[in-house]
Short mmCIF file of C-alpha atoms in Angstrom, two decimals:
data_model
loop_
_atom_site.label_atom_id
_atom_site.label_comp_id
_atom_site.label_asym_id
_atom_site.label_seq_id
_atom_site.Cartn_x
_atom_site.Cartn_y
_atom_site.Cartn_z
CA UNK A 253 -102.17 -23.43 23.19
CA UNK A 254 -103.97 -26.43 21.44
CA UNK A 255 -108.19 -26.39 22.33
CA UNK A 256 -109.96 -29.64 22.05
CA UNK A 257 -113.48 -29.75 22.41
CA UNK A 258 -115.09 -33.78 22.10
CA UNK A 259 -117.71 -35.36 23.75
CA UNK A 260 -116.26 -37.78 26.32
CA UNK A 261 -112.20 -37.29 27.82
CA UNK A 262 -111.43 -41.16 29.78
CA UNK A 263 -108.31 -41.26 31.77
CA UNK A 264 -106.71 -44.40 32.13
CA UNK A 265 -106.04 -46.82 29.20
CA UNK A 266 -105.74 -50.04 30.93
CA UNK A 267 -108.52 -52.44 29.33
CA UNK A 268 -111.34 -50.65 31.12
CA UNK A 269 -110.41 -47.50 29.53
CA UNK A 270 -110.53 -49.26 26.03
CA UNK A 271 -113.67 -51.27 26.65
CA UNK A 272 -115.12 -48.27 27.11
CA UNK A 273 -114.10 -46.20 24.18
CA UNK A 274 -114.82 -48.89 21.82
CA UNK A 275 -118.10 -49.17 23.06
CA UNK A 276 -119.06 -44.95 23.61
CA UNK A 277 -117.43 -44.66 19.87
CA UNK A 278 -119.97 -47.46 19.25
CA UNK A 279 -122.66 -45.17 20.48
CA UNK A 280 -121.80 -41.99 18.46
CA UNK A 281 -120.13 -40.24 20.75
CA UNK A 282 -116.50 -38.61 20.40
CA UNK A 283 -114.05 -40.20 22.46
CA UNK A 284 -110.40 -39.22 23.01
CA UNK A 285 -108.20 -42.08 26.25
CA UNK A 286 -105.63 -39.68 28.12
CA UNK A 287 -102.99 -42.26 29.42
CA UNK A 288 -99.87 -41.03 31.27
CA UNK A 289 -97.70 -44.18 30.57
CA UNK A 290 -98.29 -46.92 27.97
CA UNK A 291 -101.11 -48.43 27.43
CA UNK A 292 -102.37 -51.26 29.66
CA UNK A 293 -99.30 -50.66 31.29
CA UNK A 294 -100.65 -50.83 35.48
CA UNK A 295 -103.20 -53.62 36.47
CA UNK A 296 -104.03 -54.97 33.08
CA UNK A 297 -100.70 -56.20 31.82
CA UNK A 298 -100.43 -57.47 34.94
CA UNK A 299 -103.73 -59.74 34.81
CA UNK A 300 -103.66 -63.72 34.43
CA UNK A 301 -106.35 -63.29 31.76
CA UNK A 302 -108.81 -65.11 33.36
CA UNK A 303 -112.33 -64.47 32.53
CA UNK A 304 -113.83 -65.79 36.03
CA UNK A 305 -117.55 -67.36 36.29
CA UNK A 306 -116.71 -66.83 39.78
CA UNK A 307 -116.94 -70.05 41.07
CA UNK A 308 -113.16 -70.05 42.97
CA UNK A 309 -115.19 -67.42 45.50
CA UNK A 310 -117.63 -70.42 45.65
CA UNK A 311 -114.76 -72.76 47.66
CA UNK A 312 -116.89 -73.09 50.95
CA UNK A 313 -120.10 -74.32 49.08
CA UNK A 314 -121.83 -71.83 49.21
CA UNK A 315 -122.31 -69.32 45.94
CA UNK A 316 -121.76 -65.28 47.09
CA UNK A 317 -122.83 -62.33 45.71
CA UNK A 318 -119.23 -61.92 43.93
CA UNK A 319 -119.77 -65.61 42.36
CA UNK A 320 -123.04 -64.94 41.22
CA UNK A 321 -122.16 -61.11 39.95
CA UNK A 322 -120.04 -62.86 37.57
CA UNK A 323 -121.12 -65.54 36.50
CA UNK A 324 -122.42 -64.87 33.18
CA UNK A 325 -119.45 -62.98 32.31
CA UNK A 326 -117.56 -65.44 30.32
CA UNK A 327 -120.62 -65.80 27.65
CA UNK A 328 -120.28 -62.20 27.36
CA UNK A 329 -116.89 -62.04 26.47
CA UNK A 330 -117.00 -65.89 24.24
CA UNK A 331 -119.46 -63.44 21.91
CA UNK A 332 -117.21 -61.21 21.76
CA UNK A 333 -114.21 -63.26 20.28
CA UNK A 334 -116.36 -64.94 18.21
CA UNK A 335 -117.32 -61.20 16.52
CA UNK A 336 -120.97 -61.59 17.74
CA UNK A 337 -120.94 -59.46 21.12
CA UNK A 338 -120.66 -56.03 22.01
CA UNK A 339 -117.11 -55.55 20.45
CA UNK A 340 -115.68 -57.83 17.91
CA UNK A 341 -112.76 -59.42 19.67
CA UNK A 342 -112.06 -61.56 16.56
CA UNK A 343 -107.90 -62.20 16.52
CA UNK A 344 -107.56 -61.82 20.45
CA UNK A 345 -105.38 -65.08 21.55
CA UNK A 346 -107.57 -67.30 23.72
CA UNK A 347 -104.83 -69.06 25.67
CA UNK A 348 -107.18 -71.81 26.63
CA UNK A 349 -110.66 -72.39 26.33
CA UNK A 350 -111.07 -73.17 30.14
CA UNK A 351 -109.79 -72.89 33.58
CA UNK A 352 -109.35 -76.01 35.62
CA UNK A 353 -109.37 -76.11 39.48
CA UNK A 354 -107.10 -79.23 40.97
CA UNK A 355 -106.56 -80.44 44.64
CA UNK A 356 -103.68 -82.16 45.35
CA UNK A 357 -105.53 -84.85 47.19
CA UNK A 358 -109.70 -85.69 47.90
CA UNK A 359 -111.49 -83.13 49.10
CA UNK A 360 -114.17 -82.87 52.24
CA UNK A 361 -117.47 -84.17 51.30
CA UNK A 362 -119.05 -80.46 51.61
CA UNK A 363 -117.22 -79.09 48.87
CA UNK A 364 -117.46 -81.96 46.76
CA UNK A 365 -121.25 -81.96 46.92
CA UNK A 366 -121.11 -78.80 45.85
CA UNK A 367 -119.24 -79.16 42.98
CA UNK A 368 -121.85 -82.09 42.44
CA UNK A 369 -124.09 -79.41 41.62
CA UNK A 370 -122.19 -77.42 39.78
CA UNK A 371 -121.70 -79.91 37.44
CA UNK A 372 -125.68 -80.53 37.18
CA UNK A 373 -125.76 -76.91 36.72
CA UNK A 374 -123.44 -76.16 33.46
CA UNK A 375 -120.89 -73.81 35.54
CA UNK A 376 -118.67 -76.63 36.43
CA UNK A 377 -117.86 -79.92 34.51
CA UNK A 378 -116.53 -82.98 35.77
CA UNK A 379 -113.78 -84.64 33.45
CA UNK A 380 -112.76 -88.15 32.23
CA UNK A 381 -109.28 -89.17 33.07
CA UNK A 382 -109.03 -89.48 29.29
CA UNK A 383 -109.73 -85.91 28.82
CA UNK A 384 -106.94 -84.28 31.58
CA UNK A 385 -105.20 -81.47 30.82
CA UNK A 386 -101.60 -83.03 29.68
CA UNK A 387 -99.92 -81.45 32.88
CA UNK A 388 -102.62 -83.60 35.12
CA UNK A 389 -101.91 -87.10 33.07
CA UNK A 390 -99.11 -88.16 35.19
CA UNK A 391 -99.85 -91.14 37.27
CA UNK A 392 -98.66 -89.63 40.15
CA UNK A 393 -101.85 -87.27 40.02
CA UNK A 394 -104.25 -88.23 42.67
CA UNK A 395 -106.01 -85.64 43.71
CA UNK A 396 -109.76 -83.89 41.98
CA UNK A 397 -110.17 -82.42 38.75
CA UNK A 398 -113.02 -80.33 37.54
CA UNK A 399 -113.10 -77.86 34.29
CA UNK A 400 -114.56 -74.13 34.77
CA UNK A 401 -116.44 -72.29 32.50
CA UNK A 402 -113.83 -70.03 32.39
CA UNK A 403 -111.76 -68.78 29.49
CA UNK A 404 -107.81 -67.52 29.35
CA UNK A 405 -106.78 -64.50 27.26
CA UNK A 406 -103.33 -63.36 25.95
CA UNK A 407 -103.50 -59.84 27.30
CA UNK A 408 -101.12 -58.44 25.14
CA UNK A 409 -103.46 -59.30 22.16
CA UNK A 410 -106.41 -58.11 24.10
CA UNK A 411 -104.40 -54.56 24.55
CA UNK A 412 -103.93 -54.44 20.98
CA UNK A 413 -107.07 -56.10 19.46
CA UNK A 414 -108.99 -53.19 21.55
CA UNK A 415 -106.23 -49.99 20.41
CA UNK A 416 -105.66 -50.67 17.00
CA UNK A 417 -108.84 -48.47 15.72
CA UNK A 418 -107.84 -45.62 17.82
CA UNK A 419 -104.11 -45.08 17.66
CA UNK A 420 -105.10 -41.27 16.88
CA UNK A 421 -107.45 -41.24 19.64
CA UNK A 422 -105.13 -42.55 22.68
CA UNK A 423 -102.56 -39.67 24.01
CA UNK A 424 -100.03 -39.63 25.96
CA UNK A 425 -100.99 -37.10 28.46
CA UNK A 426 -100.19 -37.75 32.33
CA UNK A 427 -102.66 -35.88 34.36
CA UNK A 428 -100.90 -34.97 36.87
CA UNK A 429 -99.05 -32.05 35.07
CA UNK A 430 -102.23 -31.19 34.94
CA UNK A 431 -104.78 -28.08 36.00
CA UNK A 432 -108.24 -29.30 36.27
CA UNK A 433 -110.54 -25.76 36.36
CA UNK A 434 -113.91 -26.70 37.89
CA UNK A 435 -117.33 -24.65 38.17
CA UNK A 436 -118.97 -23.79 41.10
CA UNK A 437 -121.66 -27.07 40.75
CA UNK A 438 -118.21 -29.19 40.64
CA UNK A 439 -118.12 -29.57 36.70
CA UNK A 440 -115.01 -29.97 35.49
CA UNK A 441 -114.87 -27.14 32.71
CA UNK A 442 -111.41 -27.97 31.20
CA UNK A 443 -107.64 -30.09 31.69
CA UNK A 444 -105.16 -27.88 31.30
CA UNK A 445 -101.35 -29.23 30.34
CA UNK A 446 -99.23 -26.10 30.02
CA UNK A 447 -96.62 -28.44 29.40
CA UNK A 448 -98.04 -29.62 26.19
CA UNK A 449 -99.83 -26.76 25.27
CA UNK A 450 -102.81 -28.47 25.38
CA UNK A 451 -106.81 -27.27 26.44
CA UNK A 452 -109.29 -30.35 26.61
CA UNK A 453 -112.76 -29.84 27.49
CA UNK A 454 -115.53 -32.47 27.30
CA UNK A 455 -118.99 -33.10 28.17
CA UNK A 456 -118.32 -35.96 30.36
CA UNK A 457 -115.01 -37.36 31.93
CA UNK A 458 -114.30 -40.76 32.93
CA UNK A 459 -112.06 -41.79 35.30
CA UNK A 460 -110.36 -45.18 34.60
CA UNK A 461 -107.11 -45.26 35.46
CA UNK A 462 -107.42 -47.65 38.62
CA UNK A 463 -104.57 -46.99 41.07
CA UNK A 464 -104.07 -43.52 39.47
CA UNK A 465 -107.82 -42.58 40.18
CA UNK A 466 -107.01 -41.75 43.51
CA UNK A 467 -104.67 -38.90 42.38
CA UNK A 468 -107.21 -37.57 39.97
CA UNK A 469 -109.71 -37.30 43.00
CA UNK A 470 -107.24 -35.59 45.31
CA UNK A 471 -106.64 -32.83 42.80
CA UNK A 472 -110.24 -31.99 42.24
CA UNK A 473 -110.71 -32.28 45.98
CA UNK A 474 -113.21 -35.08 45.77
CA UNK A 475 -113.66 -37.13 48.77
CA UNK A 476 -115.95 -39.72 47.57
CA UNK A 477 -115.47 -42.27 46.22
CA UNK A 478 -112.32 -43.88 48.03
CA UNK A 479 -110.12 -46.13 46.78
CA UNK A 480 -108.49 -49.09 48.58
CA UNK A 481 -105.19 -51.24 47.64
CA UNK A 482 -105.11 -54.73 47.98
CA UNK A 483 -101.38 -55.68 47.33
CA UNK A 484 -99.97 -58.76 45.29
CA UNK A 485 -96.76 -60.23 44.96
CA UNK A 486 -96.54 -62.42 42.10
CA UNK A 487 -93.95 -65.14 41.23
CA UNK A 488 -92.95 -65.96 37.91
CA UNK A 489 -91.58 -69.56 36.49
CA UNK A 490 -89.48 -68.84 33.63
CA UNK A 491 -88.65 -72.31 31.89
CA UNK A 492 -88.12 -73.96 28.85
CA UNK A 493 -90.61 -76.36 29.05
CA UNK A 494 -94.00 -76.41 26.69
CA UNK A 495 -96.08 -77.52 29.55
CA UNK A 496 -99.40 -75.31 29.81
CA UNK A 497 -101.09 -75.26 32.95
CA UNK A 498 -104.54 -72.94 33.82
CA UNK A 499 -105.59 -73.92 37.12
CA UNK A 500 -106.56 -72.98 40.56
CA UNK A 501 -104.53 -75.63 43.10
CA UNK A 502 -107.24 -75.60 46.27
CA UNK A 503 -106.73 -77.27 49.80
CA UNK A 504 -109.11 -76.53 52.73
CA UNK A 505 -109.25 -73.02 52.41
CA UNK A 506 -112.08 -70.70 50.73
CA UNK A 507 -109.32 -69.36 48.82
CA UNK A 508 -107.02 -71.24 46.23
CA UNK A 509 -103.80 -71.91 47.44
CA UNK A 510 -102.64 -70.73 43.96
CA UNK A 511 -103.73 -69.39 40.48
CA UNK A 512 -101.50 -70.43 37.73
CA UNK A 513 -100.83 -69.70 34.16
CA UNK A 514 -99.17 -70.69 31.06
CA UNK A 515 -97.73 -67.65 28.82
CA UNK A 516 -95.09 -67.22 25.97
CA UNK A 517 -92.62 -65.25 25.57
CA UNK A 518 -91.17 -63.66 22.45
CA UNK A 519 -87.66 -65.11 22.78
CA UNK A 520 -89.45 -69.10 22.50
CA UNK A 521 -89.51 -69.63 26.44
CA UNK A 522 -92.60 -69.77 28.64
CA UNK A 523 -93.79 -68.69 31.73
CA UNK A 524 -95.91 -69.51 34.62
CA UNK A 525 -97.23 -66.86 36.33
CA UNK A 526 -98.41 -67.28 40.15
CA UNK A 527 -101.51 -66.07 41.42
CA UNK A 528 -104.07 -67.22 44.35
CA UNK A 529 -103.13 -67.13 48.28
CA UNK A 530 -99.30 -67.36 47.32
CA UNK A 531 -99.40 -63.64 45.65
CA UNK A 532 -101.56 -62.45 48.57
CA UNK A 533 -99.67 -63.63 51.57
CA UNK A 534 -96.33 -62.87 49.84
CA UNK A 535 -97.09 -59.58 50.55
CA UNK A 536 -95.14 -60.16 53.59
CA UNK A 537 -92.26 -62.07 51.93
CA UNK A 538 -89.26 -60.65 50.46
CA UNK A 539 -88.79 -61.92 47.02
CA UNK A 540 -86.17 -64.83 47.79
CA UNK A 541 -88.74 -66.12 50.71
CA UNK A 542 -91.62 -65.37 48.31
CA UNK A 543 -89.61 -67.99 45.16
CA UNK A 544 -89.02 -70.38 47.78
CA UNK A 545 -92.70 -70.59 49.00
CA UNK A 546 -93.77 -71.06 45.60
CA UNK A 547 -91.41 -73.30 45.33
CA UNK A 548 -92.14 -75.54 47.79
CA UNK A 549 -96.27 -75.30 47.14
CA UNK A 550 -95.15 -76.35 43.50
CA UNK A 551 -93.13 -79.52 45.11
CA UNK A 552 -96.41 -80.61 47.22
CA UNK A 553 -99.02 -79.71 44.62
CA UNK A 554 -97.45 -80.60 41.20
CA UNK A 555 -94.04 -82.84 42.26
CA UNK A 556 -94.01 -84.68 39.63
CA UNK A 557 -92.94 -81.34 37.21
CA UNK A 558 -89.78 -80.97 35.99
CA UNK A 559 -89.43 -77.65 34.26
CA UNK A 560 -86.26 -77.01 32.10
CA UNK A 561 -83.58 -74.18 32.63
CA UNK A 562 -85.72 -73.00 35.50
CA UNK A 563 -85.21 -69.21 36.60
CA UNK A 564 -87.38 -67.35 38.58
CA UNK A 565 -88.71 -63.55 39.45
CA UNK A 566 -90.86 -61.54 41.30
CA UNK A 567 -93.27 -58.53 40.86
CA UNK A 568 -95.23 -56.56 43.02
CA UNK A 569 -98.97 -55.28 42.01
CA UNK A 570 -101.54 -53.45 44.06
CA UNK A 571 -105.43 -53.93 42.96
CA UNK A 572 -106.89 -50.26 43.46
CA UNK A 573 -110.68 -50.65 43.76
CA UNK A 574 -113.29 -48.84 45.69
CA UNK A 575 -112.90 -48.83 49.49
CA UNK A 576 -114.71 -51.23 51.39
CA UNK A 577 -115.70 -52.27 55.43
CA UNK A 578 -112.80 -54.35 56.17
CA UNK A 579 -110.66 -53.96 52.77
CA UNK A 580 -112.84 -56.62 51.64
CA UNK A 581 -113.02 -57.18 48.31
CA UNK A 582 -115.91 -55.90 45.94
CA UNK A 583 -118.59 -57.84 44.44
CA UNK A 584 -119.30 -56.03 41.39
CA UNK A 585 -118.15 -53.45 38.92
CA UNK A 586 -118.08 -49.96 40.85
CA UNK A 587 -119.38 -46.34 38.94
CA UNK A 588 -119.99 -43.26 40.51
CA UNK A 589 -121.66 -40.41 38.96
CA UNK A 590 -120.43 -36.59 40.63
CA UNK A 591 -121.79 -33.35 38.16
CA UNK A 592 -119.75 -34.06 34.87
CA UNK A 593 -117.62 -36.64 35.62
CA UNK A 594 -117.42 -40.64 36.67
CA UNK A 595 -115.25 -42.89 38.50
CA UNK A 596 -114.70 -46.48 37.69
CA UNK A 597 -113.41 -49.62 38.77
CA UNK A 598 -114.20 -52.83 36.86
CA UNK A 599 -112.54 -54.58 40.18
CA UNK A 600 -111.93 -57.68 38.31
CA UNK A 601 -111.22 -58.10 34.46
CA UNK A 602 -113.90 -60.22 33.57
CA UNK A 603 -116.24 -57.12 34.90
CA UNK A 604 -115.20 -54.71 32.06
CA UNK A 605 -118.48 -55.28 30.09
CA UNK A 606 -120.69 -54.95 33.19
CA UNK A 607 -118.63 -51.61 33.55
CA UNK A 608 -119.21 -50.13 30.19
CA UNK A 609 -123.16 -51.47 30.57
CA UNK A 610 -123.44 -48.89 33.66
CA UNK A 611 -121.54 -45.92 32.09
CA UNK A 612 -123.78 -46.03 28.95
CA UNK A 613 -126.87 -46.25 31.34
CA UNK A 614 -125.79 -43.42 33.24
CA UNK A 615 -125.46 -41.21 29.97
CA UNK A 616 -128.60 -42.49 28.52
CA UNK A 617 -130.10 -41.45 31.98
CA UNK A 618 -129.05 -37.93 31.56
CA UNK A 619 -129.91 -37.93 28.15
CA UNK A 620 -126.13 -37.03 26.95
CA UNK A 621 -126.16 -36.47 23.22
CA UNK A 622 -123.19 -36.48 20.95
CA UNK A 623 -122.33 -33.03 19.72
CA UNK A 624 -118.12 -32.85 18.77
CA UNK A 625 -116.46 -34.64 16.00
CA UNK A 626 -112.90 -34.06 16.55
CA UNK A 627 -111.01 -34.50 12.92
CA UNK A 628 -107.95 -37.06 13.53
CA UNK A 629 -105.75 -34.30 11.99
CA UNK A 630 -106.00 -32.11 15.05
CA UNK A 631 -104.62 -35.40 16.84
CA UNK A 632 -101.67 -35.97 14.30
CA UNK A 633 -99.31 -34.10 16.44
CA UNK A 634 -99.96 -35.39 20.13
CA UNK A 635 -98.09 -37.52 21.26
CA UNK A 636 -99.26 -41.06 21.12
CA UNK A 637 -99.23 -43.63 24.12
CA UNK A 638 -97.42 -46.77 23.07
CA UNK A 639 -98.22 -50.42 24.19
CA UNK A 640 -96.84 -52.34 27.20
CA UNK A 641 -95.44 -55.54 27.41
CA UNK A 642 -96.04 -58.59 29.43
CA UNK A 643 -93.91 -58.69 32.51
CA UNK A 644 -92.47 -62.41 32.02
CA UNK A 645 -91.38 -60.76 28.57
CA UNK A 646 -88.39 -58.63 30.13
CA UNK A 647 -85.35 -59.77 29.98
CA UNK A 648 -83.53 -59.12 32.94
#
């Protein structure tokens, strides 16, 4: 059997995972990602891309905890691309450089006064018809337009911008083959894969691997923290029309009616990809019902699109984040500190820096210091996790 000894074991490589061992590497510390599939391959590859300032929870006027928890997230992570934040994100594809949010007609005077604000404020920017988004030029266009402070990422990029220094360090290793031997305080004293051969054993483990947490949990007989699901069904527009579009469509509801965004795929044809209200109520839609409510929102929110050789698809994605009163969702970034090991949820992409922030504090709290340096060679022969692709890029 293979022993290795490091510093700091994270499970789950979805981009929380590899936010944080960038940043713990950053700190000295030896880092090995477990991952039992590809890499990025549950909620991550499944993300929009959207780096929220959080004002779509902001759609009754009023600014929540979740909006302002946010909000100063998409600085953060402009730093970053630029190669002057906390990771150098230099060569990730920014798909646009702002999210809009569009109402197919004018809206109540409460929200509108808000936005007012907004706009005084630097979250939210009011644009000139001169300056619309191509998709919102048509003169059939009539309803509001403002412009977010909100970036769009190509999450395949971001999966491989944040991987490509630790190839070596990211192992295909599914946990759940897995013995975890504990001490009597509840320290987790090694991961055994008999499997594999393989003995790991690690000052702290991290547990990022967001639906797949609650597994982990179960077999060390943890019962806190919890984890809740909040299902999605998504719809996908496969077309052959270069039209982007990265907006939130809102009505009267606190929620946007829909989230959508413009990808590209590999074989020259694009994608919209259907977020928002549609992918949470389509829960309870098969997946012809769900394409036909999309497709009718898309006929009284956009009718004056005409996408070419027009196909369309489904998917189905659960958000796993920490249980709350009413399945609500959570505000902030979630971390919770047991003996030797943590459990994360970043909750929302754009909250992957504010996670990382709150792991390093914990460790600089207890004083962890690195001691392992695990030589890449003892790596060479595990077996490596290999990247996922975008699910619009399948050919079917």
């Amino acid at each position: 059997m293979k022993h290795l000894h490091t510093d700091i074991v994270i499970v789950g490589a979805g981009i929380a995972g590899l936010w944080l061992l960038n940043s713990l590497t950053k700190q000295g510390y030896d880092v090995i990602l477990l991952e039992a599939n590809n890499i990025g391959g549950g909620q991550s590859i499944h993300s929009q891309g959207i780096i929220h300032g959080g004002i779509k929870y902001a759609l009754n006027g009023v600014l929540s905890q979740a909006s302002d928890a946010i909000k100063d997230m998409p600085a953060r992570w402009k730093k970053s691309l630029e190669g002057n934040g906390e990771l150098d994100l230099r060569g990730v594809t920014q798909l646009s450089d702002a999210h809009y949010l569009y109402s197919q007609r004018s809206l109540g005077a409460k929200i509108t006064s808000f936005f007012a604000k907004k706009v005084m404020s630097g979250r939210v920017d009011s644009v000139s018809r001169s300056d619309y988004p191509r998709i919102f030029q048509h003169a059939d266009f009539k309803g509001n337009l403002y412009k977010l402070d909100e970036i769009v990422l190509d999450v395949p990029s971001l999966l491989t911008k944040l991987s490509q220094d630790f190839t070596q360090r990211i192992l295909r290793f599914n946990t759940a083959n897995c013995q975890w031997q504990k001490d009597s305080q509840g320290n987790i004293v090694s991961l055994i894969n008999d499997k594999q051969q393989l003995s790991i054993k690690a000052q702290r483990f991290v547990f990022t691997a967001g639906e797949g947490n609650a597994d982990i949990l179960k077999a060390l007989k943890i019962e806190k923290p919890q984890m809740q699901l909040r299902p999605l069904h998504m719809t996908m527009a496969i077309h052959q029309t270069n039209l982007p579009i990265y907006a939130h469509c809102i009505g009267s509801s606190t929620k946007p009616l829909a989230t959508i965004t413009h990808h590209i795929n590999q074989d020259g044809s694009y994608a919209w990809y259907f977020g928002g209200d549609i992918a949470e109520t389509g829960v309870e839609r098969n997946a012809q019902q769900q394409i036909l409510a999309t497709q009718q929102l898309m006929q009284r929110t956009l009718p004056w699109v005409d996408l070419k050789d027009l196909s369309w698809r489904t998917l189905r994605i659960n958000r796993a984040e920490p249980k709350q009163s009413s399945l609500g969702r959570p505000d902030a970034a979630f971390l919770h500190a047991d003996a030797n090991h943590l459990t994360a949820w970043p909750t929302k992409l754009a909250l992957t820096p504010d996670l990382s922030d709150k792991v390093i504090h914990i460790f600089q709290q207890q004083q962890l210091k690195p001691v392992y340096r695990l030589d890449n060679q003892q790596l060479f022969a595990l077996q490596l996790a290999g990247l996922s692709r975008a699910p619009w890029s399948l050919t079917q």
